[in-house]
Coordinates of C-alpha atoms and ligand atoms in Angstrom, one line a residue:
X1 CA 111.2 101.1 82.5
X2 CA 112.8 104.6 84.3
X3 CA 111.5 104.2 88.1
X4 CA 111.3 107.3 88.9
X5 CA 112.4 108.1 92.7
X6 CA 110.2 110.3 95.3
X7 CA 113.0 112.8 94.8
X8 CA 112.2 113.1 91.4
X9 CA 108.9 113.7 91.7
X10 CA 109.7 116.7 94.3
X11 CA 112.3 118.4 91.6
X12 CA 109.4 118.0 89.1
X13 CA 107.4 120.1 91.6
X14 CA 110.1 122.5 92.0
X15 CA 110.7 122.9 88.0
X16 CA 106.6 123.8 87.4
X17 CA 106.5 126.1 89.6
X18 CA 109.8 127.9 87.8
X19 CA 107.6 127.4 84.6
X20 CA 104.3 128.7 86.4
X21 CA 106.3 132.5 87.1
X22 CA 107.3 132.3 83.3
X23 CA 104.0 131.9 82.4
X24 CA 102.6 134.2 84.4
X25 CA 105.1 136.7 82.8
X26 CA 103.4 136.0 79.3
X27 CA 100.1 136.4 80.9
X28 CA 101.1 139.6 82.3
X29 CA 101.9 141.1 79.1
X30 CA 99.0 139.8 77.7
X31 CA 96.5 141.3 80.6
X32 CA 98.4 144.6 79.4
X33 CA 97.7 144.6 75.7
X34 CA 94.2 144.0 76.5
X35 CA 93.7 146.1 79.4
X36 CA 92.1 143.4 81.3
X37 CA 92.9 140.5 83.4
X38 CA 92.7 137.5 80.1
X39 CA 89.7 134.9 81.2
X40 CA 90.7 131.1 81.0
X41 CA 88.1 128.4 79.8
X42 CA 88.7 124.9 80.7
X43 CA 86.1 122.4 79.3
X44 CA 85.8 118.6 80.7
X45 CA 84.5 115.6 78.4
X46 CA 83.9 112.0 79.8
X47 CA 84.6 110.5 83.5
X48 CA 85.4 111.8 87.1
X49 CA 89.3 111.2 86.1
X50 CA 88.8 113.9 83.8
X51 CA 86.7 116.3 85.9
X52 CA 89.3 116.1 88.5
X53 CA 92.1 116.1 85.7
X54 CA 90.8 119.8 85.1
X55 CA 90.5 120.9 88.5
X56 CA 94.3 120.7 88.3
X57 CA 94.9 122.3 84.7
X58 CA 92.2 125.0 85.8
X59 CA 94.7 125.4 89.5
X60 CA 97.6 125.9 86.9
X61 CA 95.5 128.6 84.7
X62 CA 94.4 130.3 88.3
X63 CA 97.9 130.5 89.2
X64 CA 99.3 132.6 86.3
X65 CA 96.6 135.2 86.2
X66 CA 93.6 133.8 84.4
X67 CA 90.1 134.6 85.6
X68 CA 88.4 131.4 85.0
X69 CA 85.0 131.2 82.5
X70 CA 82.5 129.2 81.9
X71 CA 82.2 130.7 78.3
X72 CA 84.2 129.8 75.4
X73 CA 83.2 132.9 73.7
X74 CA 83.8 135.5 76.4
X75 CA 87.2 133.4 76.8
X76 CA 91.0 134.4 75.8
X77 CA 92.2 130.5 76.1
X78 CA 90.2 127.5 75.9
X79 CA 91.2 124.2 76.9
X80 CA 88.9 121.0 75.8
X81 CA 90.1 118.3 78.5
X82 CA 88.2 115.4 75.9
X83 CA 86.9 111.7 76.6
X84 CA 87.5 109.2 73.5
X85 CA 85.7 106.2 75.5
X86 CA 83.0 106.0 72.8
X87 CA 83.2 107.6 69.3
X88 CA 80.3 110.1 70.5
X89 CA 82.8 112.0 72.6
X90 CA 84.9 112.4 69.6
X91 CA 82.8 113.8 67.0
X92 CA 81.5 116.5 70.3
X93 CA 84.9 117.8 70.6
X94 CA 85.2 117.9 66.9
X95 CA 81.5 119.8 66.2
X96 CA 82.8 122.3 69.0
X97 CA 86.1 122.8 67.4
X98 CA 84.5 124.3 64.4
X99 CA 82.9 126.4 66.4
X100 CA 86.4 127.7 68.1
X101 CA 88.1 128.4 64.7
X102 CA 85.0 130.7 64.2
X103 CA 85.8 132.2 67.0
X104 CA 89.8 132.1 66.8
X105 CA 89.0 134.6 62.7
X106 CA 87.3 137.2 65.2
X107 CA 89.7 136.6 68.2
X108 CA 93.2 136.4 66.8
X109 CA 94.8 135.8 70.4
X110 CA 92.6 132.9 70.9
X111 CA 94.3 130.3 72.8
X112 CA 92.9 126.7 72.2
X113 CA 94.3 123.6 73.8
X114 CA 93.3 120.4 73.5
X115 CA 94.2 117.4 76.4
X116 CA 93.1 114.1 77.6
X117 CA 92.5 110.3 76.4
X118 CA 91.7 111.7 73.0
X119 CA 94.8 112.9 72.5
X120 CA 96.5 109.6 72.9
X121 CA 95.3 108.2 69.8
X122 CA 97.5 108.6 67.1
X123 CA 94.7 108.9 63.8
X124 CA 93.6 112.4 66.2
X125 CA 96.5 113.9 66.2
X126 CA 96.7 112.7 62.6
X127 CA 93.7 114.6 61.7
X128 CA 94.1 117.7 64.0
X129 CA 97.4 118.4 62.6
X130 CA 95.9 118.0 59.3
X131 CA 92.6 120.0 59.5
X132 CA 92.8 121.6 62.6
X133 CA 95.7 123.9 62.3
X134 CA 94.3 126.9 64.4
X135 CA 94.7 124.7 67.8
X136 CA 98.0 125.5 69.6
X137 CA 98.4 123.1 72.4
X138 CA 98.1 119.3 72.0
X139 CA 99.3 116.9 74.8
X140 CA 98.0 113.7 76.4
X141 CA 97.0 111.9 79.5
X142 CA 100.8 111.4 80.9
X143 CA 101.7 114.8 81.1
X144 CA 99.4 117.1 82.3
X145 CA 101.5 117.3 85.3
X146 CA 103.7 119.5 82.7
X147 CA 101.4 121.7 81.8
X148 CA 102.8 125.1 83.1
X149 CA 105.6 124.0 80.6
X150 CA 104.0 123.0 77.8
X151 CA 102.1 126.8 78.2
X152 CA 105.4 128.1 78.0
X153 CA 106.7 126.9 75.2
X154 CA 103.6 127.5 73.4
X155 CA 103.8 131.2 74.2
X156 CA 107.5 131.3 72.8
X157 CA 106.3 129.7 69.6
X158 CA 103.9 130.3 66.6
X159 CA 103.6 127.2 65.4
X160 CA 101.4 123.8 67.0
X161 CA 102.9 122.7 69.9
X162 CA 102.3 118.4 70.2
X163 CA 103.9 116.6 73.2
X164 CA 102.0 113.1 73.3
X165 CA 103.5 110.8 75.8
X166 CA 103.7 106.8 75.7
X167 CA 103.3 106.3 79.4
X168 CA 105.2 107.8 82.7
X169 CA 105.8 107.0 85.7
X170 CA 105.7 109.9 87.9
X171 CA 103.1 110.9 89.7
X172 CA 103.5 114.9 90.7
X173 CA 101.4 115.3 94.1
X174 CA 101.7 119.0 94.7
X175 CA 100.7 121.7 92.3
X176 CA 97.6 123.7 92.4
X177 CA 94.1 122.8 92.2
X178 CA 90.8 124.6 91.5
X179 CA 88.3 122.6 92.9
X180 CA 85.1 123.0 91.6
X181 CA 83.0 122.0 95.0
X182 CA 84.6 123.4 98.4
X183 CA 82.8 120.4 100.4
X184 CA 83.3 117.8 98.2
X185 CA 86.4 116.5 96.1
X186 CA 87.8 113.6 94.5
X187 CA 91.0 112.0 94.8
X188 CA 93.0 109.7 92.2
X189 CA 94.3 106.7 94.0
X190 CA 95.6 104.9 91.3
X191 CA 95.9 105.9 87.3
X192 CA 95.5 103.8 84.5
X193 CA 94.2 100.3 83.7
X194 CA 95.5 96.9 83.3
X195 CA 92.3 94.7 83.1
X196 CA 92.1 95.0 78.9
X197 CA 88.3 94.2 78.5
X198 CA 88.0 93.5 75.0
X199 CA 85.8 96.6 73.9
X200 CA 88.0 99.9 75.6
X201 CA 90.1 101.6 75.0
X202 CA 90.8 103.2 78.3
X203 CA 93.8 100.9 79.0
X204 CA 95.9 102.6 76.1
X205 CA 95.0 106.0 76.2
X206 CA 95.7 105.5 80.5
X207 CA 98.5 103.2 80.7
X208 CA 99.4 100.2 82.9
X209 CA 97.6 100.6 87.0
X210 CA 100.1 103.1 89.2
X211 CA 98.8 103.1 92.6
X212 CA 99.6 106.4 94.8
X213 CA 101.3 106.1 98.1
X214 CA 98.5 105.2 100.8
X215 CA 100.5 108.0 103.2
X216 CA 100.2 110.7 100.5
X217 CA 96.6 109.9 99.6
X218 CA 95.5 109.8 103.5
X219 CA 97.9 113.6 103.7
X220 CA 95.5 114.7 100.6
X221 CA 92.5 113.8 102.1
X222 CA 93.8 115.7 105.6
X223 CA 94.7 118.3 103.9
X224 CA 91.4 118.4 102.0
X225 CA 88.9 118.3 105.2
X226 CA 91.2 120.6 106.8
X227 CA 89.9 123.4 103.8
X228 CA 86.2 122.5 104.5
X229 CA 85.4 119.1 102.2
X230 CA 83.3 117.1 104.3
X231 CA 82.8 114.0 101.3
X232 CA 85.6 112.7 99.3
X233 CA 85.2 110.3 96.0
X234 CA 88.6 107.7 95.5
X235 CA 88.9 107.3 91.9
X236 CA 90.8 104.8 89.9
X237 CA 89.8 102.4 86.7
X238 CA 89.4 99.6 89.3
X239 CA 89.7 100.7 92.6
X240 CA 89.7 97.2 93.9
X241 CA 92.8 96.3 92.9
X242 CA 94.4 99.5 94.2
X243 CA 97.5 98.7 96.3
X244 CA 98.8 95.2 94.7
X245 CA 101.7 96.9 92.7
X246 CA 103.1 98.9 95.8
X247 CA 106.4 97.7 97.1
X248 CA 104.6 97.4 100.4
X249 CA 101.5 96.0 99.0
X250 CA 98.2 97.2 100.9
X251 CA 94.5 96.3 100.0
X252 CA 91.4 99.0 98.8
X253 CA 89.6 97.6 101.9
X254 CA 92.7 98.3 104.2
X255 CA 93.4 101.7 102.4
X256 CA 89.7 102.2 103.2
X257 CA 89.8 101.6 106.8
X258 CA 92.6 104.6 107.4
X259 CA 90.3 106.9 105.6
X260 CA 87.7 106.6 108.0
X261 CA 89.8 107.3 110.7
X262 CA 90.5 111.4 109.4
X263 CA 88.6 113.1 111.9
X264 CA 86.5 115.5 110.4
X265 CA 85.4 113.2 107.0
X266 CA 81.9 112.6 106.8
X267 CA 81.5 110.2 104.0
X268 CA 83.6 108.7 101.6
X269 CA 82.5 107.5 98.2
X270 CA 84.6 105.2 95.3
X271 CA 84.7 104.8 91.5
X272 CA 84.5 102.3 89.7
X273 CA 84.8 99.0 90.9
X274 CA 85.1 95.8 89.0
X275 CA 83.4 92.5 90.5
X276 CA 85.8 89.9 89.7
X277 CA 88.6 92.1 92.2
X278 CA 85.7 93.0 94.6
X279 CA 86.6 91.0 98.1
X280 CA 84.9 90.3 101.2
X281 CA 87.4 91.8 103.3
X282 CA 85.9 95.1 101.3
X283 CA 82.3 93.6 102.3
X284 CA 83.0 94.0 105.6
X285 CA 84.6 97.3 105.5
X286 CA 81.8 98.6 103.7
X287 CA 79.1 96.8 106.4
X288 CA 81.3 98.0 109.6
X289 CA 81.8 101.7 108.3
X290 CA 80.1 104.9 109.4
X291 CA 81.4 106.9 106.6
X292 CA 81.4 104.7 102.9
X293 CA 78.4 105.9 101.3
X294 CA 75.8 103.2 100.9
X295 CA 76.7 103.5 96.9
X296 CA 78.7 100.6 95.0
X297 CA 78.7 101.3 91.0
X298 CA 79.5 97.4 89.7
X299 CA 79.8 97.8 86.4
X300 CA 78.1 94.2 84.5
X301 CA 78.4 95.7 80.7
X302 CA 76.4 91.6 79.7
X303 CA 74.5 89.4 81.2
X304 CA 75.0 86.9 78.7
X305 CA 78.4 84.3 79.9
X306 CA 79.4 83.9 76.0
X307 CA 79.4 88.0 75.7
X308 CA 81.0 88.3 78.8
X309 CA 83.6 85.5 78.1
X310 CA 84.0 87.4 74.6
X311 CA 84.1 91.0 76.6
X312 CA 86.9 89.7 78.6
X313 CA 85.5 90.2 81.9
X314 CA 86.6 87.4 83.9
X315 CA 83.3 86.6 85.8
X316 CA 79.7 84.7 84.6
X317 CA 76.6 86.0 85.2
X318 CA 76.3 83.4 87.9
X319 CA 78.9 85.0 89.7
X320 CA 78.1 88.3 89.0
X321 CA 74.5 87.8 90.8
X322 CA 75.9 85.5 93.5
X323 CA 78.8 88.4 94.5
X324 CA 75.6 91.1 94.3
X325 CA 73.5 88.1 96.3
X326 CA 76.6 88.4 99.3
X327 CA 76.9 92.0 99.3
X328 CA 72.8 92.7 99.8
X329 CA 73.2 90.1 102.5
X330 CA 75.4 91.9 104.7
X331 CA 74.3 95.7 103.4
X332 CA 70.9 95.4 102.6
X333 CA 70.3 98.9 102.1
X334 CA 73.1 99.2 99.4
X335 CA 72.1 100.7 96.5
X336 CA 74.0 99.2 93.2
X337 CA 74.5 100.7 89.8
X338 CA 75.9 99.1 86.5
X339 CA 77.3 100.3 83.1
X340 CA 75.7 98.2 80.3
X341 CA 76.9 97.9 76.9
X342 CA 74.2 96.6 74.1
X343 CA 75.8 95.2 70.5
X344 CA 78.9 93.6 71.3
X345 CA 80.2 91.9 68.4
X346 CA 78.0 88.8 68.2
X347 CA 75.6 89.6 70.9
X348 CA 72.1 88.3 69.6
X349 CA 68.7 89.5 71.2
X350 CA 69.1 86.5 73.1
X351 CA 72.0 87.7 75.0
X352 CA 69.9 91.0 75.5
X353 CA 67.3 88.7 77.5
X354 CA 70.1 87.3 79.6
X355 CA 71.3 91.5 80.7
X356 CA 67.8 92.2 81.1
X357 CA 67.3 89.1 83.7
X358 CA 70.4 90.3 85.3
X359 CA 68.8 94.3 85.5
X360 CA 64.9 92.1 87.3
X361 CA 67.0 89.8 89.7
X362 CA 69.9 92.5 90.4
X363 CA 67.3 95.4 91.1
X364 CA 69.6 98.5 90.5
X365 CA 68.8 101.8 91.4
X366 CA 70.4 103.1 88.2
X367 CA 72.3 101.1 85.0
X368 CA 74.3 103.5 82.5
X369 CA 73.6 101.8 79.0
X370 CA 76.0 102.5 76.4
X371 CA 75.7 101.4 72.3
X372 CA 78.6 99.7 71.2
X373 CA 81.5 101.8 69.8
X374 CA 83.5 99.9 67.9
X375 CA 87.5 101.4 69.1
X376 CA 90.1 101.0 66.7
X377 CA 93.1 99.3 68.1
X378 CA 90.9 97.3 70.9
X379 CA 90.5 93.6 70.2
X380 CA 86.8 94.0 70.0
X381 CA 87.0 96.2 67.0
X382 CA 89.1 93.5 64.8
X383 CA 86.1 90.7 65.6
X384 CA 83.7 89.8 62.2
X385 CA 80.4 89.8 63.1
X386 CA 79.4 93.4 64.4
X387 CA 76.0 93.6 65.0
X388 CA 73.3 95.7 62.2
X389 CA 72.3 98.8 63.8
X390 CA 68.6 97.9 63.7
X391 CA 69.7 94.8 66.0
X392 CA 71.0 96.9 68.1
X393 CA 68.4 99.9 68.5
X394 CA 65.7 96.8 69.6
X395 CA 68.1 95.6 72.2
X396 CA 68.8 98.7 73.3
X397 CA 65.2 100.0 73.9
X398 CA 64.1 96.7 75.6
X399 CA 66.9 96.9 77.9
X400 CA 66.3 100.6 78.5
X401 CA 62.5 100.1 79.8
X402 CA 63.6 97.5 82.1
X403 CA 66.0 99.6 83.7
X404 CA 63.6 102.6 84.4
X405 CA 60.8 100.4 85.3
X406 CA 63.5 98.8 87.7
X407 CA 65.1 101.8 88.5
X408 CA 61.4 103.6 89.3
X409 CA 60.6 100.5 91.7
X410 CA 63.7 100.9 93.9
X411 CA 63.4 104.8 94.3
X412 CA 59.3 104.5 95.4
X413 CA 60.7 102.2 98.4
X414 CA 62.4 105.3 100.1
X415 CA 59.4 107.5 100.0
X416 CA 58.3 108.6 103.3
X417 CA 61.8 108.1 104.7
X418 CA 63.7 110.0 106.6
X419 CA 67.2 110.0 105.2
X420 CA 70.9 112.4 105.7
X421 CA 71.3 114.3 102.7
X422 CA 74.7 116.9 102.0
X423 CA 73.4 120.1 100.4
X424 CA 75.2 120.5 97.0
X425 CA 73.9 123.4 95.3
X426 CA 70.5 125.9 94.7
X427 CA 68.4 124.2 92.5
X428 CA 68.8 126.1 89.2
X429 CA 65.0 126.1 88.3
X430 CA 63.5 127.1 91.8
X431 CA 66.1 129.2 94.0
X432 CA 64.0 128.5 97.4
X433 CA 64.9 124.8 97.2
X434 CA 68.3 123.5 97.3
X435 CA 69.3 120.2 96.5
X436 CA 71.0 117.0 98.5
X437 CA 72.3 113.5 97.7
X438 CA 71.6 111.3 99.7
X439 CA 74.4 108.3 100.7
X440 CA 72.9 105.9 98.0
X441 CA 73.6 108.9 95.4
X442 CA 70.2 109.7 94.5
X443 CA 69.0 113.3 94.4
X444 CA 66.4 115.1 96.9
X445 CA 65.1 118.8 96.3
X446 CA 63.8 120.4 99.3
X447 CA 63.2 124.0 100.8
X448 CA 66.5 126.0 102.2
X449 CA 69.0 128.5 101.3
X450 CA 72.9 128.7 100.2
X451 CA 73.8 128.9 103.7
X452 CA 73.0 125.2 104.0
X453 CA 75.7 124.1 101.4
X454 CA 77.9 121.8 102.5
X455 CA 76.1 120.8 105.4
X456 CA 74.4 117.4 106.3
X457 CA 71.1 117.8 107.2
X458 CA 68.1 114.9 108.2
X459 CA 65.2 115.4 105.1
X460 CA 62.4 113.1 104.9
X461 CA 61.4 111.9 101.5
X462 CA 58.3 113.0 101.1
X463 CA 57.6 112.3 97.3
X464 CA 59.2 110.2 94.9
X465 CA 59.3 111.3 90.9
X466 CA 61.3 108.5 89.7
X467 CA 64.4 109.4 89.3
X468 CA 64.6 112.1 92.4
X469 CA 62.5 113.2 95.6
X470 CA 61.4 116.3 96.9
X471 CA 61.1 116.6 100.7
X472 CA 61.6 118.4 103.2
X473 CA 63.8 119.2 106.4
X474 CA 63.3 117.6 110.0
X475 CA 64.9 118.3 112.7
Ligands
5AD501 N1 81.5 101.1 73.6 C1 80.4 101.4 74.4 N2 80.6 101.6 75.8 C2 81.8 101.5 76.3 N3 82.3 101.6 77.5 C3 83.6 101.5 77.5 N4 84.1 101.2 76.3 C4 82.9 101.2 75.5 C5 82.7 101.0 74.1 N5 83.7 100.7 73.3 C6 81.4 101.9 78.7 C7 81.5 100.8 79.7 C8 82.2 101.4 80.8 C9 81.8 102.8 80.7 C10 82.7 103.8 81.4 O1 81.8 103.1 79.3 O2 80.2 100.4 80.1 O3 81.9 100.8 82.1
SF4_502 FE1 86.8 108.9 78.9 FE2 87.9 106.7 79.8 FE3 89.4 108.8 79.5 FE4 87.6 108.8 81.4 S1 89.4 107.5 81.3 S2 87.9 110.5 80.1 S3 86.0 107.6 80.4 S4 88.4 107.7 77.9

């Protein structure tokens, strides 16, 4: 494998930003044969990697002279940043293509670019190339750090431009970035997976764990607060792991213990974490810090050992519940969330009872639950005995009651409480409330203006509706 030196990396810098004034060239003739500035569209499918993935490729569009959009329709470029971690966010990226060509007959400069985890599968490409021939753009996970590039070349050509790469090494630190939120951000620590659970496909449309440089991720962050973000989100497949593959090897908990030091940081949040890499060196940072958020997503996906065993996973249920048993113990306000998946190959409703014991001893404040989706390529998909989709619909709706009901419980037991909450936004159905998330993620919608976002203010609680509060400010 090509190790690719820091030097590199820096001369890749150098080269985009050559390829970000060409492009800006083409954009400039193109603002002049429409008389307007052209409006860039960039959509995201599927996780946090991806939403901060197009931060980047809408810093690159910024850069060049697109106005950004929200609408596809009003847009002269679209780019569809898609998610293939369950067959649904497939088919949604190709319902909305159909919808692009329609607007590519009326619109005959219609840019459309497709990106992301999608993209790395071999039968998409397959089938875009085949009966998606309006799209102009296809590239993959690997190289969106080449995207002024690829724009380039796809203005100098008429014909589909694919550049799908196997894996990289690089990791390009500097180019521009959108960000969607000026107070908060999140920040890759580490790309790609190596953990191979036996249902996703995540560790071959990512490729192997790369961890960043501790010193350039602490500089990100520094130079992040410094421009008025006040909450920052680590992201990486498994953050616990972050570190080992370094030349000078450093642990999540020791990475974590810098970042509280930035002066200027007021909370710090990480996704995802996976329990059988989760220490109790992290414990303890977690209990000692001012900043960590009192939010750790611990994805379970079974309850049952012979599901888990069969997932992969590395852990039993008994272990599972006695890590969750430690960390209560020294946080007990830590709220916990989970990702469940109902219909693994094999799983019987019997297996559902062991999840759902999991979801009444575990307590969590919120649990994704997912359907099945059979990958192709992932060990899971080659096993016999997939479960009937009737099976699965019981399982799933069981499971699904027991989580609110769960879910419902642990949210009454803040009402009344007076909690810190950072202002995000104006709620979109009533403008004189605004709306803050609390440090164990949940929602709260109380009365005050724009001026307050971004700031961390003292609510108390007031009423609980389930899944979010309303409240109200104290000072
Ligand atoms: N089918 C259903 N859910 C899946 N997930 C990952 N792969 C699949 C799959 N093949 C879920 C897991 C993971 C979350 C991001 O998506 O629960 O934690
Ligand atoms: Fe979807 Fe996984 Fe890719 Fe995130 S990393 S966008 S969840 S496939």
């Amino acid at each position: 494998m090509v190790r690719y030196t820091a030097t590199d990396d820096e001369q890749e810098e150098i080269l985009q930003r050559e390829y970000m004034e060409k492009a800006a060239l083409h954009v400039a003739a193109l603002e002049k044969e429409l008389g307007r500035a052209p409006k860039g569209c960039v959509v995201t499918f599927g996780c946090q990697m991806n939403a901060r993935d197009s931060e980047k490729l809408s810093g690159i569009l910024a850069k060049i002279g697109y106005t950004l959009t929200e609408s596809e329709e009003d847009a002269d470029l679209v780019l569809y940043n898609t998610c293939t971690v369950r067959d649904n966010a497939n088919q949604r990226v190709y319902g909305r293509l159909g919808y692009l060509n329609s607007l590519k007959k009326k619109k005959s400069h219609l840019r459309v670019i497709l990106c992301g985890c999608m993209m790395q599968e071999a039968s998409v490409i397959d089938k875009i190339k085949k009966s998606y021939r309006f799209v102009d753009l296809l590239f993959g996970t690997h190289n969106i750090f080449k995207f002024a590039q690829l724009l380039v070349t796809m203005y100098e050509n008429q014909e589909m431009i694919v550049d799908i790469w196997q894996e990289t090494d690089q990791i390009v630190e500097k180019l521009p970035v959108n960000r969607k939120y000026f107070y908060k951000s999140g920040i890759n620590i580490m790309f790609g997976c190596n953990n191979f659970c036996s249902y996703c496909i995540v560790p071959y449309v990512r490729g192997r764990e790369r961890s960043r440089d501790p010193k350039e991720i602490l500089r990100e962050i520094e130079r992040l607060v410094d421009d008025g973000v006040v909450e920052i989100m680590l992201l990486g497949q498994n953050v616990n792991s972050y570190g080992k593959n370094l030349e000078e090897p450093i642990t999540f908990a020791a990475l974590l213990r810098e970042v509280e030091k930035i002066e200027g940081l007021k909370r710090i949040r990480f996704m995802t974490s996976h329990p059988k890499d989760l220490s109790d060196e992290l414990i303890a940072v977690m209990r000692d810090s001012k900043k960590i958020c009192r939010h750790l997503h611990l994805p379970v996906q079974a309850g049952s050992n012979r599901i888990l065993q069969a997932m992969n996973r590395k852990y039993t249920k008994e272990q599972y519940l006695s890590l969750v048993d430690k960390i209560r113990t020294a946080i007990p306000d830590m709220s916990i969330t989970t990702d469940i998946i109902v219909g693994f190959p094999g799983e019987t409703l019997a297996d559902v009872e062991e999840t759902m014991d999991v979801v009444r001893k575990v307590q969590y404040d919120n649990a994704f639950t997912f359907i099945y989706s059979k990958r192709t390529g992932t060990p899971a998909a080659a096993m016999e005995d997939q479960v009937p989709e009737a099976v699965v619909k019981e399982g799933f709706d069981k499971l699904l009651k027991v989580v609110q009901d769960t879910a419902r419980e642990r949210a009454a037991l803040l009402q009344g409480k007076v909690l810190e909450a950072l202002v995000e936004e104006v709620n979109d159905q009533d403008a004189s409330l605004v709306t803050g998330r609390l440090s164990n993620n949940m929602l709260v919608h109380f009365p005050a203006d724009a001026s307050m976002i971004g700031k961390i203010v003292k609510v108390s609680l007031d009423t609980c509706h389930g899944f979010y509060y309303t409240g109200h400010i104290v000072d």
